[in-house]
Coordinates of C-alpha atoms in Angstrom, one line a residue:
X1 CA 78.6 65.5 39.2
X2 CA 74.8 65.1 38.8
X3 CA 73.2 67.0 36.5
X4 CA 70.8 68.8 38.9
X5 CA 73.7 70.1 40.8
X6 CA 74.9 71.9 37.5
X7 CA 71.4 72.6 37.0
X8 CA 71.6 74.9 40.0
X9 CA 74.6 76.2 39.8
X10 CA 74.3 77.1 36.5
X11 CA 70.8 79.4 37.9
X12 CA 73.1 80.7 40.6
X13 CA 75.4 82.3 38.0
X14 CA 72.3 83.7 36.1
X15 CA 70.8 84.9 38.8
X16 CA 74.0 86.2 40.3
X17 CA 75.2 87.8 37.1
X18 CA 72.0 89.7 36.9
X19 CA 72.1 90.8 40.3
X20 CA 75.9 92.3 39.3
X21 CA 74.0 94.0 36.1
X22 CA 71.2 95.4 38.3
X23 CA 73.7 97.1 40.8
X24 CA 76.0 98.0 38.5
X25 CA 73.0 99.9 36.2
X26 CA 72.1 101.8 39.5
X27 CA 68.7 101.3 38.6
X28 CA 65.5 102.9 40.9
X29 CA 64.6 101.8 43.9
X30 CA 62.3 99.2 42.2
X31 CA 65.4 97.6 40.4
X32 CA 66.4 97.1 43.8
X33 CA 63.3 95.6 45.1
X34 CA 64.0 93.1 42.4
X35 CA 67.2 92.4 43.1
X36 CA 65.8 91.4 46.6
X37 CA 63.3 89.6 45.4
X38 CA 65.6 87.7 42.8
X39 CA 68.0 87.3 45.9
X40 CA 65.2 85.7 47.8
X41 CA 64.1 83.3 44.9
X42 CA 67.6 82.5 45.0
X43 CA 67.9 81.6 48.9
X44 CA 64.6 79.3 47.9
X45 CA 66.7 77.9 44.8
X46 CA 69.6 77.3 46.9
X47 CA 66.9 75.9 49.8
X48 CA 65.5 73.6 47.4
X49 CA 69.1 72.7 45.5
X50 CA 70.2 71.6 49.3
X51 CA 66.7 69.5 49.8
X52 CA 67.4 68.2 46.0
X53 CA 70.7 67.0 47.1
X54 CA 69.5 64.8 50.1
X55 CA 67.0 63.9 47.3
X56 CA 69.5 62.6 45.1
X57 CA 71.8 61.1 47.3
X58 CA 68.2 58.7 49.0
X59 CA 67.7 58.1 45.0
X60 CA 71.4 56.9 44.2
X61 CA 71.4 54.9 47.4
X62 CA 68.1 53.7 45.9
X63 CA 69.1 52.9 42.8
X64 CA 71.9 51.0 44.0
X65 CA 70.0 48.9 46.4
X66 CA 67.4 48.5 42.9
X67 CA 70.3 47.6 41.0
X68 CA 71.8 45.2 43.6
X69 CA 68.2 43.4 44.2
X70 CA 67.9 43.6 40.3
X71 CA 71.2 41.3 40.6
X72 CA 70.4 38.9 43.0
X73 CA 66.6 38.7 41.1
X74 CA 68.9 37.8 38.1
X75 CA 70.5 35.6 39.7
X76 CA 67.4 33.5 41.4
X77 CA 66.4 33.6 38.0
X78 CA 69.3 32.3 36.3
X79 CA 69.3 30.1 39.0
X80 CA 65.6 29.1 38.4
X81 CA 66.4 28.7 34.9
X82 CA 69.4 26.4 35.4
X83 CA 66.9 24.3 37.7
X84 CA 63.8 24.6 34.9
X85 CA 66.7 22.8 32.5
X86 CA 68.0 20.2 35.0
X87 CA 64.4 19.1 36.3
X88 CA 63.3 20.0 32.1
X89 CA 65.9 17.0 31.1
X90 CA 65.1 14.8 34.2
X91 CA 61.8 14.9 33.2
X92 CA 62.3 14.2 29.2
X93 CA 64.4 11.4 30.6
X94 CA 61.7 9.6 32.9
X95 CA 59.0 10.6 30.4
X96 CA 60.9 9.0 27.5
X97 CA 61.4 5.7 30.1
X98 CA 57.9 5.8 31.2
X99 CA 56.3 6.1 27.6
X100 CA 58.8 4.0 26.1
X101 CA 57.8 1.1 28.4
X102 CA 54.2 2.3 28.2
X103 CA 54.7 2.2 24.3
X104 CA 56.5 -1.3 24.6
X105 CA 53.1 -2.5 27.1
X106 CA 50.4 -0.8 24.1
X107 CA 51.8 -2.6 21.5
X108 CA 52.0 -5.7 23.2
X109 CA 48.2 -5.4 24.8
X110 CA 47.1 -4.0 21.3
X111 CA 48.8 -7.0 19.7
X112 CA 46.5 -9.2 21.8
X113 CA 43.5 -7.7 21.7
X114 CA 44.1 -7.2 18.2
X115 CA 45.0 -11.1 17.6
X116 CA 42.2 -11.9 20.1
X117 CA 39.7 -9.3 17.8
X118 CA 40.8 -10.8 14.2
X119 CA 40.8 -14.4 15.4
X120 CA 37.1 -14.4 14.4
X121 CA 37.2 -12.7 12.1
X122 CA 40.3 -14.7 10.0
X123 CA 37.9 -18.1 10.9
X124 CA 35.1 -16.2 9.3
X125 CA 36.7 -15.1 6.1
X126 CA 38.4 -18.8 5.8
X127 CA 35.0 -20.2 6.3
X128 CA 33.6 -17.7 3.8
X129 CA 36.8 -18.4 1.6
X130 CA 35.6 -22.5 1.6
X131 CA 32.3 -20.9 0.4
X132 CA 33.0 -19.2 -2.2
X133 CA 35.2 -21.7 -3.3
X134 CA 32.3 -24.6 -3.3
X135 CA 29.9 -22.0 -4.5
X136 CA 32.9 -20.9 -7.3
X137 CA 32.6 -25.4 -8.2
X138 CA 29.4 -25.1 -8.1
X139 CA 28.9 -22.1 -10.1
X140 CA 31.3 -24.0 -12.8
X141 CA 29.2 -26.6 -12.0
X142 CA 25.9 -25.5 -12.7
X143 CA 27.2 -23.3 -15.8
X144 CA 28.4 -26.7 -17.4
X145 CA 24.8 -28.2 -16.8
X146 CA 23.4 -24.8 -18.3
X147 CA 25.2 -25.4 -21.0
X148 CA 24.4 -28.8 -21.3
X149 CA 20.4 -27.8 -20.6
X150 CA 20.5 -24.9 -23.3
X151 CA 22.4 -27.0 -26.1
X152 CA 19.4 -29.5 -25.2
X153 CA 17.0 -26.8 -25.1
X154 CA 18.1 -25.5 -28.7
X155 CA 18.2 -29.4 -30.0
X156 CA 14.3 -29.5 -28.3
X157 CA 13.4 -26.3 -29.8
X158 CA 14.7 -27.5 -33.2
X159 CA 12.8 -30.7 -33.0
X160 CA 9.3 -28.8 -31.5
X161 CA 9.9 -26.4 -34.7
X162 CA 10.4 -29.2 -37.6
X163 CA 7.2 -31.1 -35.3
X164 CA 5.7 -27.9 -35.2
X165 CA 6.0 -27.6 -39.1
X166 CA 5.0 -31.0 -39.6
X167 CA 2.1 -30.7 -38.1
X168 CA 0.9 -27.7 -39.9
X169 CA 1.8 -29.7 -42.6
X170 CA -0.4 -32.3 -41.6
X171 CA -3.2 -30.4 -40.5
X172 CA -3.3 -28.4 -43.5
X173 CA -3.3 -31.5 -45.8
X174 CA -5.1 -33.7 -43.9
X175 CA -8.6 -33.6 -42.6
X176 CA -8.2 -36.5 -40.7
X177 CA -5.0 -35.7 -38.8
X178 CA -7.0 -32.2 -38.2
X179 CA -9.5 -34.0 -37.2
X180 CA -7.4 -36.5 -34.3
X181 CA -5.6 -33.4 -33.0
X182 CA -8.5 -30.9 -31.9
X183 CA -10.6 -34.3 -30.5
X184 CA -6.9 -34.8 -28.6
X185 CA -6.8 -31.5 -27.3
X186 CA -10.4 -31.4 -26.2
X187 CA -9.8 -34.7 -24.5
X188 CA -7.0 -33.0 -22.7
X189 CA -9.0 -30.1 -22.1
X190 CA -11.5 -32.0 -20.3
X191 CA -9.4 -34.4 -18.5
X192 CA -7.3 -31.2 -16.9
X193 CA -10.5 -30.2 -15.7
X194 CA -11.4 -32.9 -13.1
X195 CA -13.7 -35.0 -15.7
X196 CA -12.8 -38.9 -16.5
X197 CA -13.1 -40.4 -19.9
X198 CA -15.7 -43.1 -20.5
X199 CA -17.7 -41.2 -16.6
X200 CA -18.0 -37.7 -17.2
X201 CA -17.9 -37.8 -21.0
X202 CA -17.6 -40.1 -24.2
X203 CA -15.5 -39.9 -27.8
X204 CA -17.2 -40.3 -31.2
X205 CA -20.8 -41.1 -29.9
X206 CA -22.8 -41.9 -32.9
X207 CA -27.0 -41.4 -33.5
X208 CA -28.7 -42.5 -36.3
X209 CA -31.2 -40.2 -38.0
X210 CA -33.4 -40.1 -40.3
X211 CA -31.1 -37.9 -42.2
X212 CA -28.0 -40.0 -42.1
X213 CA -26.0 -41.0 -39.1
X214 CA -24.0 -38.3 -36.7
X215 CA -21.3 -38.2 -34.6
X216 CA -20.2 -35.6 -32.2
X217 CA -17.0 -35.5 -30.8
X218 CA -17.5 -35.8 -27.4
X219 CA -20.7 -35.7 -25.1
X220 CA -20.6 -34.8 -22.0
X221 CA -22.9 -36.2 -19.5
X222 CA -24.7 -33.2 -17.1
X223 CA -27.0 -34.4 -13.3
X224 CA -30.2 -35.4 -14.2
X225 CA -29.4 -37.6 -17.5
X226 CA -28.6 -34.2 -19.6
X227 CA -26.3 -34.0 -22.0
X228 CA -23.7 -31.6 -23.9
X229 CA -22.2 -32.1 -27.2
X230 CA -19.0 -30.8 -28.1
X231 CA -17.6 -30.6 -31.7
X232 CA -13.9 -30.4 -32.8
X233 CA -13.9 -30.3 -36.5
X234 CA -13.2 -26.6 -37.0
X235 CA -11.4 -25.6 -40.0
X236 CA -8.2 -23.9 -39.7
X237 CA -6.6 -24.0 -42.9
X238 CA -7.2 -20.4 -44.0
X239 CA -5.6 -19.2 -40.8
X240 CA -2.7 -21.8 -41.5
X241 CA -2.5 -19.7 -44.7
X242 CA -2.6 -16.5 -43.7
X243 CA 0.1 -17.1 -41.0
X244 CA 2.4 -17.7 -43.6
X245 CA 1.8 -14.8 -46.0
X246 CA 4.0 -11.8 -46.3
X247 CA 2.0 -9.3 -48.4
X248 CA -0.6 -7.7 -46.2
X249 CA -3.6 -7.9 -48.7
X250 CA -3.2 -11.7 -48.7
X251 CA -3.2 -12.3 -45.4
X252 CA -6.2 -9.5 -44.8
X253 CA -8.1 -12.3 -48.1
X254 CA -7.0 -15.2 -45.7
X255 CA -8.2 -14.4 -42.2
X256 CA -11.7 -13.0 -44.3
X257 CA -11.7 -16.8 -45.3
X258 CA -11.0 -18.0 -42.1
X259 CA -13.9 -16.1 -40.4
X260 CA -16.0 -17.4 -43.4
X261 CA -14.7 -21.2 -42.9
X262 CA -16.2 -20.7 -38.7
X263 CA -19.3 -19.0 -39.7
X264 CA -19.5 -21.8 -42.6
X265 CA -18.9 -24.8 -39.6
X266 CA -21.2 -23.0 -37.4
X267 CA -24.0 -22.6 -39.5
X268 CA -23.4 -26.6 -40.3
X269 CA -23.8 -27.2 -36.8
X270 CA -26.5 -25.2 -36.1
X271 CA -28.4 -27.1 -38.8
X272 CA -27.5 -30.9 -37.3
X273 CA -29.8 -29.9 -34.1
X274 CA -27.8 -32.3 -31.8
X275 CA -30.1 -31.0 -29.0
X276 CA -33.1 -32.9 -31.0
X277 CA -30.9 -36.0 -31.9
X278 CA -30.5 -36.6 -28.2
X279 CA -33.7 -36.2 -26.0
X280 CA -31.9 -35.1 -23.4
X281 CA -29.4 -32.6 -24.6
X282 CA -28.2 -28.9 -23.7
X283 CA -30.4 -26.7 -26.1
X284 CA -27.4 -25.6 -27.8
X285 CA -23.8 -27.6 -29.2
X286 CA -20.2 -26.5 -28.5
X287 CA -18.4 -25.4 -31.0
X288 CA -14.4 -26.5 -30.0
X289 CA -11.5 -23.7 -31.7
X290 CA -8.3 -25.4 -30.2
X291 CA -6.9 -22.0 -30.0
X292 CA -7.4 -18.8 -28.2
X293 CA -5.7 -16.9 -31.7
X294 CA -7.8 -19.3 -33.8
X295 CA -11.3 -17.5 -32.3
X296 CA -9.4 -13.8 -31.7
X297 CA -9.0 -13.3 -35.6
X298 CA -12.1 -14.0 -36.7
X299 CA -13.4 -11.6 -34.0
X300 CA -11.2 -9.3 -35.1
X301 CA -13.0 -9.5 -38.5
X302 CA -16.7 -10.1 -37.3
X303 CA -16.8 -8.9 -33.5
X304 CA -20.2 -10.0 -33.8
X305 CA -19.7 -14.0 -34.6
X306 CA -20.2 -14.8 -31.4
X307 CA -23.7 -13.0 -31.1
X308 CA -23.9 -14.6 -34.8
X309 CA -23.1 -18.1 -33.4
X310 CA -25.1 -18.2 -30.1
X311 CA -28.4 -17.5 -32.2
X312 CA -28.1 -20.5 -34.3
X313 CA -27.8 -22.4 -30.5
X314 CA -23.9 -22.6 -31.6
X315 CA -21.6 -21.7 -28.5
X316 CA -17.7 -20.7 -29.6
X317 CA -15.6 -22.1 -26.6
X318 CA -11.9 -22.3 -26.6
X319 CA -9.3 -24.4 -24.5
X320 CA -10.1 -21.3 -21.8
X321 CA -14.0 -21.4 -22.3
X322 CA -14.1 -24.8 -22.5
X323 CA -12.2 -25.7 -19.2
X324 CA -14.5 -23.0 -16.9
X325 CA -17.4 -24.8 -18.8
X326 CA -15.8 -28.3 -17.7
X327 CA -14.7 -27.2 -14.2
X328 CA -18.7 -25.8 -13.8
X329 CA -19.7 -29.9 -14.4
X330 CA -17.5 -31.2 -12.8
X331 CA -18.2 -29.1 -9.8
X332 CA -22.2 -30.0 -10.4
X333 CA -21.2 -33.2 -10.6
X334 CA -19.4 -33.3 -7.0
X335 CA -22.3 -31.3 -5.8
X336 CA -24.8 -33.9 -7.2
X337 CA -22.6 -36.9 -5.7
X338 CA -22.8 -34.8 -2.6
X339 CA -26.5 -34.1 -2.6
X340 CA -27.0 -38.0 -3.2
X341 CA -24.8 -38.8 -0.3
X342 CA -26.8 -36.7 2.2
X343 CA -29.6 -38.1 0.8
X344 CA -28.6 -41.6 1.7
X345 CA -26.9 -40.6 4.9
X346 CA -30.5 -38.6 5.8
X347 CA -32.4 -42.2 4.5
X348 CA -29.4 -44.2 7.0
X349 CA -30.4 -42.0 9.6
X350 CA -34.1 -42.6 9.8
X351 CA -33.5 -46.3 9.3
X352 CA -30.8 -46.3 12.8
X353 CA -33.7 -44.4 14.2
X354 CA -36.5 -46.7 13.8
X355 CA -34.4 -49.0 14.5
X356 CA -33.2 -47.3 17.6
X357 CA -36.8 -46.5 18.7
X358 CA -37.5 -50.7 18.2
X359 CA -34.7 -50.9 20.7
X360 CA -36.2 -48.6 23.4
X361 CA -39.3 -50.2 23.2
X362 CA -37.7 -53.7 24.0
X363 CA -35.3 -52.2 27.0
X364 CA -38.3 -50.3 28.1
X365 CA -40.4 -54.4 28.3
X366 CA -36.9 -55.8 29.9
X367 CA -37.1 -52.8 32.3
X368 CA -40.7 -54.0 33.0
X369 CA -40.0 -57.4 33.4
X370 CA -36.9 -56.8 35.9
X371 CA -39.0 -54.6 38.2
X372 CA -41.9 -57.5 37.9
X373 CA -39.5 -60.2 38.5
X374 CA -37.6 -58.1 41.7
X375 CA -40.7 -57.9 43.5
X376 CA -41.6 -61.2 43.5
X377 CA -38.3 -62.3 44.6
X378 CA -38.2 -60.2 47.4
X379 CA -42.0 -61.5 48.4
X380 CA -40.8 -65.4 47.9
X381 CA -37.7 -64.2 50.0
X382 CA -40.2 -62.8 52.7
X383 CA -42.2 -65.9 52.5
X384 CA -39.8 -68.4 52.7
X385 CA -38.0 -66.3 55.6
X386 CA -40.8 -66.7 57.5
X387 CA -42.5 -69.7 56.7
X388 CA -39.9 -71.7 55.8
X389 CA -36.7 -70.7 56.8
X390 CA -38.4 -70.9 60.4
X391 CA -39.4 -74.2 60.7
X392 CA -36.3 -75.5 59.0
X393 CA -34.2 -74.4 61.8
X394 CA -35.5 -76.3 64.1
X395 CA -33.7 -78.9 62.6
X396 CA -30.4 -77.5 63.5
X397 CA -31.9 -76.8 67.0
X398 CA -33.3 -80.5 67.3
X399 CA -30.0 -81.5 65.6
X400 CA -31.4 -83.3 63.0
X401 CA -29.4 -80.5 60.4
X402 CA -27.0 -81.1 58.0
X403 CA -23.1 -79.6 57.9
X404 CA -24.4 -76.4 55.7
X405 CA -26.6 -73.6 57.6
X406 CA -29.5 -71.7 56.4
X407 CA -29.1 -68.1 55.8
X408 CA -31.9 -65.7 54.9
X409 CA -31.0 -64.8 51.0
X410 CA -30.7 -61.0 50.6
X411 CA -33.4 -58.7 49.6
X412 CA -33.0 -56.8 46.2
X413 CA -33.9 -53.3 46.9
X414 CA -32.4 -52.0 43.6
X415 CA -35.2 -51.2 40.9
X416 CA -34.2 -51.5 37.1
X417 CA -33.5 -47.6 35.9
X418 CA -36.6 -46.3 33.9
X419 CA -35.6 -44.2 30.7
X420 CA -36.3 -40.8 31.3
X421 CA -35.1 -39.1 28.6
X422 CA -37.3 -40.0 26.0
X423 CA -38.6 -37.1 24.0
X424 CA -42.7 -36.5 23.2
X425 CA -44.4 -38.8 21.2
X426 CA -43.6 -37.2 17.8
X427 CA -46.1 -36.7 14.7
X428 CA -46.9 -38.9 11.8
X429 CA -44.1 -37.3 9.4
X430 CA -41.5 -37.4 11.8
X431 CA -39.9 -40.2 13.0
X432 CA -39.9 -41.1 17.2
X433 CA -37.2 -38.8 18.6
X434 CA -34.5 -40.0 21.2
X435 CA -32.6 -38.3 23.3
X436 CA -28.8 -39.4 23.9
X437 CA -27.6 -39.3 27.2

């Protein structure tokens, strides 16, 4: 039984059972009126029990035809499901085909394309494979010849240090050898700068004076028949010396004797007055210190040897100096061969002038003479045309001629071209100007 049903009659036996108290309490007339009113609410209870019933019985016939389309829902959908699986494994079987042969078709395009890619670049790395290889043979190659080149280079540097030695040996001992090496390196010095031994300058020139007989090193001839006299006999000893000194005072006593040994040569110079010996010399001599370290530490003692030096008409030049002073004549020099060349050139081109101008003069009488001779051609040609040529004609007429006729010989009507372009008459210190065509 549905529990509404109980529901109500459960309320009918309330309602009844207190209808049963009322009458059996014999309560007032207002009891009474209750009980009618409680027996009306109870025809509305029983009213609405009967409506509740058809109620139920529409909701139990609706909840069986909910349950039986719940059913056939779960059905379609266990049907749906069975379907999902069987098309679920269909498809896991074609896809696993399909990308099984797409799989097989990749690799095999990749493998191509990957081949066809690293083709190149395999040729590429075996070419730069046989390169590094010959530049590896190389490489030993060269490292062997280094070898060779620095074992040479030490047994060089070994024989430039015991030459080196020996010459400071030689230098320091001998005047003479001292003497050969800084004329050898000034006629290097000079010779790197564009001037030629025996042209530009001369060795061991000698002058007699009447103080004994000198001899410069080297003179070097200047444009206009001037000349510049070098001197390489510096002293370097005392430098020598100080070079090889350890304590510091020593070598501070040596370069003071060096810088007194320059001053000393200078001042010896100075006094020789080469620029008097030789009428045409620079008004000062060169002083020659084969080294730019030679001249540095005696500046370094006396910053002011040079000032010193250059009053006395003595001018301290090293190889540096020296070649900038030798470059500067030799550059004179190609100016003054330069200078004389457009000289000669300029004198040429008056000479072709004149000559030239000679030349017009005689076309301009041939010009004359053609015109003169033209016209009387053309009058003998007139002439004989018409007194000669006539009366020789009748000949052929009276036929007394030979096999040959007469013709009348042409007329020249061309005149000889005048010159035209011949510029004005020019003055006394130019020469006669002509103007090219």
């Amino acid at each position: 039984m549905d529990a509404a049903v109980i529901g109500f009659v459960l309320v009918a036996l309330i309602v009844g059972g207190v209808i049963g108290w009322l009458w059996a309490s014999r309560e007032s007339a207002g009891a009474r009126q209750t009980v009618e009113n409680l027996r009306l609410q109870l025809d509305e209870v029983v009213r609405e029990r009967d409506s509740n019933r058809g109620a139920v019985s529409e909701l139990a016939a609706l909840k069986a035809a909910q349950e039986e389309r719940e059913k056939s829902f779960q059905q379609q959908i266990d049907a749906l499901k069975e379907a999902k699986e069987s098309l679920s494994a269909q498809f896991h079987e074609i896809a696993n085909k399909l990308l099984g042969h797409a799989r097989e078709q990749f690799l095999e395009q990749a493998g191509q394309k990957f081949t066809q890619a690293v083709s190149p670049v395999e040729t590429l790395l075996k070419t730069y494979q046989e390169k590094l290889q010959t530049i590896e043979k190389e490489r030993v190659d060269s490292y062997g010849e280094l070898r060779g080149m620095v074992g040479e280079l030490r047994k060089d540097q070994g024989q430039v240090r015991d030459e080196t030695r020996n010459l400071v040996n030689a230098l320091r001992s001998s005047p003479k050898a001292r003497g050969r090496w800084g004329e050898q390196s000034l006629r290097n010095v000079l010779t790197q700068a564009g001037l030629t031994e025996g042209i530009d300058f001369h060795m061991e020139v000698s002058v007699d004076t009447d103080d004994g007989r000198l001899r410069p090193d080297v003179i070097v001839n200047l444009p206009n028949d001037r000349k510049l006299v070098i001197d390489a006999k510096c002293s370097l000893n005392a430098y020598l010396e100080a070079c090889e000194e350890v304590d510091d005072e020593k070598r501070e006593a040596c370069f003071r004797a060096h810088l007194a040994s320059m001053r000393n040569h200078a001042q010896q110079l100075g006094s020789k007055s080469y620029w008097a010996q030789f009428g045409d010399a620079a008004d000062y001599v060169v002083m020659y210190i084969p080294g730019e370290h030679f001249l540095t530490a005696a500046l370094e003692q006396d910053p002011a040897l040079w000032e010193w030096a250059f009053e006395r008409r003595v001018l301290l030049a090293t190889p540096t100096n020296l070649v900038a002073i030798a470059r500067t004549v030799a550059s004179v020099w190609r100016q003054e061969k330069l200078n004389a060349a457009a000289e000669e050139i300029a004198s040429l081109g008056k000479e072709l002038h004149s000559r030239l101008a000679t030349m017009n003069e005689h076309m301009a009488r041939v010009g004359k003479n053609l015109a003169t001779a033209n016209t009387a051609y053309n009058q003998m040609v007139g002439s004989f045309e018409s007194q000669v040529l006539t009366q020789a004609k009748r000949f052929e007429t009276l036929g007394a001629g030979s096999v040959k006729t007469l013709e009348t010989p042409p007329m020249v009507e061309v005149a000889p071209r005048p010159l035209t372009k011949i510029a004005s008459k020019p003055s006394n210190d130019e020469p006669p100007q002509i103007a090219a065509e």
